[in-house]
């Protein structure tokens, strides 16, 4: 399987912030942004793997760095930064632009992991990544460490699940 350039998976989606997307602080709801991130990351994963279906395996982090106002546009940019055998790490950056002044800022960053599936819903092998820009190279070079942390966190989550009650609260 041939490696692919990171830029081949790049998705850029810019939208205005609508009043129905605002919370009680008059900033973009975090959940609205989370959906935008998952949508863009899914397309990056599918573009990279060229399969019909990719599923979200984890959302490592979403770091909200600056609030997004109604006067801003919100641009979500995503691309594959690191791959395992069947998994793909997708980096998303959110750029808010004040439409009156043109000032742009990084409003959020996120790492999500996706798995490519075949027609039988089984994981399939994905191409490796060729980073080119300094941003892509940095994310690629630090990807293995994040993958190891992800594996450890998943194991800890499985251990925790053994102790979590599934009883209905009213049955106790």
CSV table of N, CA and C in Angstrom, one decimal, residues 73-139:
chain,number,residue,atom,x,y,z
A,73,UNK,N,-16.3,34.2,11.6
A,73,UNK,CA,-16.5,33.0,10.8
A,73,UNK,C,-15.7,31.9,11.5
A,74,UNK,N,-16.1,30.7,11.3
A,74,UNK,CA,-15.3,29.6,12.0
A,74,UNK,C,-14.9,28.6,10.9
A,75,UNK,N,-13.6,28.4,10.8
A,75,UNK,CA,-13.0,27.6,9.8
A,75,UNK,C,-12.4,26.3,10.5
A,76,UNK,N,-12.9,25.2,10.1
A,76,UNK,CA,-12.3,23.9,10.7
A,76,UNK,C,-11.5,23.3,9.6
A,77,UNK,N,-10.2,23.0,9.9
A,77,UNK,CA,-9.3,22.4,9.0
A,77,UNK,C,-8.8,21.1,9.6
A,78,UNK,N,-8.9,20.0,8.9
A,78,UNK,CA,-8.5,18.7,9.4
A,78,UNK,C,-7.6,17.9,8.4
A,79,UNK,N,-6.8,17.1,8.9
A,79,UNK,CA,-6.0,16.2,8.0
A,79,UNK,C,-5.4,15.1,8.9
A,80,UNK,N,-5.0,14.0,8.2
A,80,UNK,CA,-4.4,12.8,8.8
A,80,UNK,C,-3.0,13.2,9.2
A,81,UNK,N,-2.6,12.9,10.4
A,81,UNK,CA,-1.2,13.3,10.9
A,81,UNK,C,-0.4,12.0,11.2
A,82,UNK,N,-1.1,10.9,11.5
A,82,UNK,CA,-0.3,9.7,11.9
A,82,UNK,C,-1.3,8.5,11.7
A,83,UNK,N,-0.7,7.4,11.3
A,83,UNK,CA,-1.5,6.2,11.1
A,83,UNK,C,-0.9,5.0,11.8
A,84,UNK,N,-1.8,4.1,12.2
A,84,UNK,CA,-1.4,2.8,12.7
A,84,UNK,C,-1.7,1.8,11.5
A,85,UNK,N,-1.9,0.6,11.8
A,85,UNK,CA,-2.3,-0.4,10.8
A,85,UNK,C,-3.6,-0.1,10.2
A,86,UNK,N,-4.6,0.1,11.1
A,86,UNK,CA,-6.0,0.3,10.6
A,86,UNK,C,-6.6,1.7,11.1
A,87,UNK,N,-5.8,2.4,11.9
A,87,UNK,CA,-6.3,3.6,12.5
A,87,UNK,C,-5.6,4.8,12.0
A,88,UNK,N,-6.3,5.9,12.1
A,88,UNK,CA,-5.8,7.2,11.6
A,88,UNK,C,-6.0,8.3,12.6
A,89,UNK,N,-4.9,9.0,13.0
A,89,UNK,CA,-5.1,10.2,13.8
A,89,UNK,C,-5.3,11.4,13.0
A,90,UNK,N,-6.4,12.1,13.3
A,90,UNK,CA,-6.7,13.3,12.6
A,90,UNK,C,-6.5,14.5,13.5
A,91,UNK,N,-5.8,15.5,13.0
A,91,UNK,CA,-5.7,16.8,13.7
A,91,UNK,C,-6.7,17.8,13.1
A,92,UNK,N,-7.3,18.5,14.0
A,92,UNK,CA,-8.2,19.5,13.6
A,92,UNK,C,-7.8,20.8,14.3
A,93,UNK,N,-7.8,21.9,13.5
A,93,UNK,CA,-7.6,23.2,14.0
A,93,UNK,C,-8.8,24.1,13.7
A,94,UNK,N,-9.2,24.9,14.6
A,94,UNK,CA,-10.3,25.8,14.4
A,94,UNK,C,-9.8,27.2,14.4
A,95,UNK,N,-10.0,27.9,13.3
A,95,UNK,CA,-9.6,29.3,13.1
A,95,UNK,C,-10.8,30.2,13.1
A,96,UNK,N,-10.9,31.1,14.1
A,96,UNK,CA,-12.0,32.1,14.1
A,96,UNK,C,-11.4,33.3,13.5
A,97,UNK,N,-12.3,33.9,12.6
A,97,UNK,CA,-11.9,35.2,12.0
A,97,UNK,C,-12.9,36.2,12.3
A,98,UNK,N,-12.5,37.3,12.9
A,98,UNK,CA,-13.4,38.4,13.1
A,98,UNK,C,-13.7,39.0,11.7
A,99,UNK,N,-15.0,39.0,11.3
A,99,UNK,CA,-15.3,39.4,9.9
A,99,UNK,C,-15.3,40.9,9.7
A,100,UNK,N,-15.2,41.6,10.8
A,100,UNK,CA,-15.2,43.1,10.7
A,100,UNK,C,-13.7,43.6,10.6
A,101,UNK,N,-12.8,42.9,11.4
A,101,UNK,CA,-11.4,43.4,11.4
A,101,UNK,C,-10.5,42.5,10.6
A,102,UNK,N,-10.9,41.3,10.3
A,102,UNK,CA,-10.0,40.3,9.6
A,102,UNK,C,-9.0,39.6,10.5
A,103,UNK,N,-9.1,39.9,11.8
A,103,UNK,CA,-8.1,39.3,12.8
A,103,UNK,C,-8.5,37.8,12.9
A,104,UNK,N,-7.5,36.9,12.7
A,104,UNK,CA,-7.7,35.5,12.8
A,104,UNK,C,-6.9,35.0,14.1
A,105,UNK,N,-7.5,33.9,14.7
A,105,UNK,CA,-6.9,33.3,15.9
A,105,UNK,C,-7.2,31.8,15.9
A,106,UNK,N,-6.4,31.1,16.5
A,106,UNK,CA,-6.6,29.7,16.7
A,106,UNK,C,-7.6,29.6,17.9
A,107,UNK,N,-8.8,29.1,17.6
A,107,UNK,CA,-9.9,29.1,18.6
A,107,UNK,C,-9.9,27.7,19.4
A,108,UNK,N,-9.5,26.7,18.7
A,108,UNK,CA,-9.5,25.3,19.3
A,108,UNK,C,-8.6,24.4,18.5
A,109,UNK,N,-8.2,23.3,19.1
A,109,UNK,CA,-7.4,22.2,18.5
A,109,UNK,C,-8.0,20.9,19.0
A,110,UNK,N,-7.9,19.9,18.2
A,110,UNK,CA,-8.4,18.6,18.6
A,110,UNK,C,-7.7,17.5,17.9
A,111,UNK,N,-7.6,16.3,18.5
A,111,UNK,CA,-7.1,15.1,17.9
A,111,UNK,C,-8.2,14.0,18.0
A,112,UNK,N,-8.5,13.4,16.9
A,112,UNK,CA,-9.5,12.3,16.9
A,112,UNK,C,-8.9,11.2,16.2
A,113,UNK,N,-9.3,10.0,16.5
A,113,UNK,CA,-8.8,8.8,15.9
A,113,UNK,C,-10.0,8.0,15.2
A,114,UNK,N,-9.7,7.6,14.0
A,114,UNK,CA,-10.7,6.9,13.2
A,114,UNK,C,-10.2,5.6,12.8
A,115,UNK,N,-11.1,4.6,12.6
A,115,UNK,CA,-10.7,3.3,12.0
A,115,UNK,C,-11.5,3.1,10.7
A,116,UNK,N,-10.8,2.7,9.7
A,116,UNK,CA,-11.4,2.4,8.4
A,116,UNK,C,-12.0,1.0,8.4
A,117,UNK,N,-13.2,0.9,7.8
A,117,UNK,CA,-13.9,-0.4,7.8
A,117,UNK,C,-14.2,-0.8,6.4
A,118,UNK,N,-14.3,-2.1,6.2
A,118,UNK,CA,-14.6,-2.7,4.9
A,118,UNK,C,-16.2,-2.9,4.9
A,119,UNK,N,-16.6,-3.6,3.8
A,119,UNK,CA,-18.1,-3.8,3.7
A,119,UNK,C,-18.7,-4.6,4.8
A,120,UNK,N,-17.9,-5.4,5.5
A,120,UNK,CA,-18.3,-6.3,6.5
A,120,UNK,C,-18.1,-5.7,7.9
A,121,UNK,N,-17.8,-4.4,7.9
A,121,UNK,CA,-17.6,-3.6,9.2
A,121,UNK,C,-16.4,-4.1,9.9
A,122,UNK,N,-15.4,-4.6,9.2
A,122,UNK,CA,-14.1,-5.1,9.8
A,122,UNK,C,-13.0,-4.0,9.5
A,123,UNK,N,-12.1,-3.8,10.4
A,123,UNK,CA,-11.0,-2.8,10.2
A,123,UNK,C,-10.2,-3.3,9.0
A,124,UNK,N,-9.8,-2.3,8.2
A,124,UNK,CA,-8.9,-2.5,7.0
A,124,UNK,C,-7.6,-1.7,7.2
A,125,UNK,N,-6.6,-2.1,6.5
A,125,UNK,CA,-5.3,-1.4,6.6
A,125,UNK,C,-5.4,-0.1,5.9
A,126,UNK,N,-4.7,0.9,6.4
A,126,UNK,CA,-4.7,2.2,5.8
A,126,UNK,C,-3.3,2.6,5.4
A,127,UNK,N,-3.2,3.5,4.4
A,127,UNK,CA,-1.9,4.0,3.9
A,127,UNK,C,-1.2,4.8,5.0
A,128,UNK,N,0.2,4.8,5.0
A,128,UNK,CA,0.9,5.6,5.9
A,128,UNK,C,0.9,7.0,5.4
A,129,UNK,N,1.6,7.9,6.2
A,129,UNK,CA,1.5,9.4,5.9
A,129,UNK,C,2.9,9.9,5.5
A,130,UNK,N,2.9,10.8,4.5
A,130,UNK,CA,4.1,11.5,4.1
A,130,UNK,C,3.9,13.0,4.5
A,131,UNK,N,4.5,13.4,5.6
A,131,UNK,CA,4.4,14.8,6.0
A,131,UNK,C,5.3,15.7,5.2
A,132,UNK,N,4.8,16.9,4.8
A,132,UNK,CA,5.7,17.8,4.0
A,132,UNK,C,6.0,19.2,4.7
A,133,UNK,N,4.9,19.8,5.2
A,133,UNK,CA,5.1,21.1,5.8
A,133,UNK,C,5.7,20.9,7.2
A,134,UNK,N,6.2,22.0,7.8
A,134,UNK,CA,6.8,21.9,9.2
A,134,UNK,C,5.7,21.6,10.2
A,135,UNK,N,4.4,22.0,10.0
A,135,UNK,CA,3.3,21.7,10.8
A,135,UNK,C,3.0,20.2,10.7
A,136,UNK,N,3.0,19.7,9.5
A,136,UNK,CA,2.7,18.2,9.3
A,136,UNK,C,3.8,17.4,9.9
A,137,UNK,N,5.1,17.8,9.7
A,137,UNK,CA,6.2,17.0,10.2
A,137,UNK,C,6.2,17.0,11.7
A,138,UNK,N,5.9,18.1,12.4
A,138,UNK,CA,5.8,18.2,13.8
A,138,UNK,C,4.8,17.2,14.3
A,139,UNK,N,3.6,17.3,13.7
A,139,UNK,CA,2.5,16.4,14.2
A,139,UNK,C,2.8,15.0,13.9
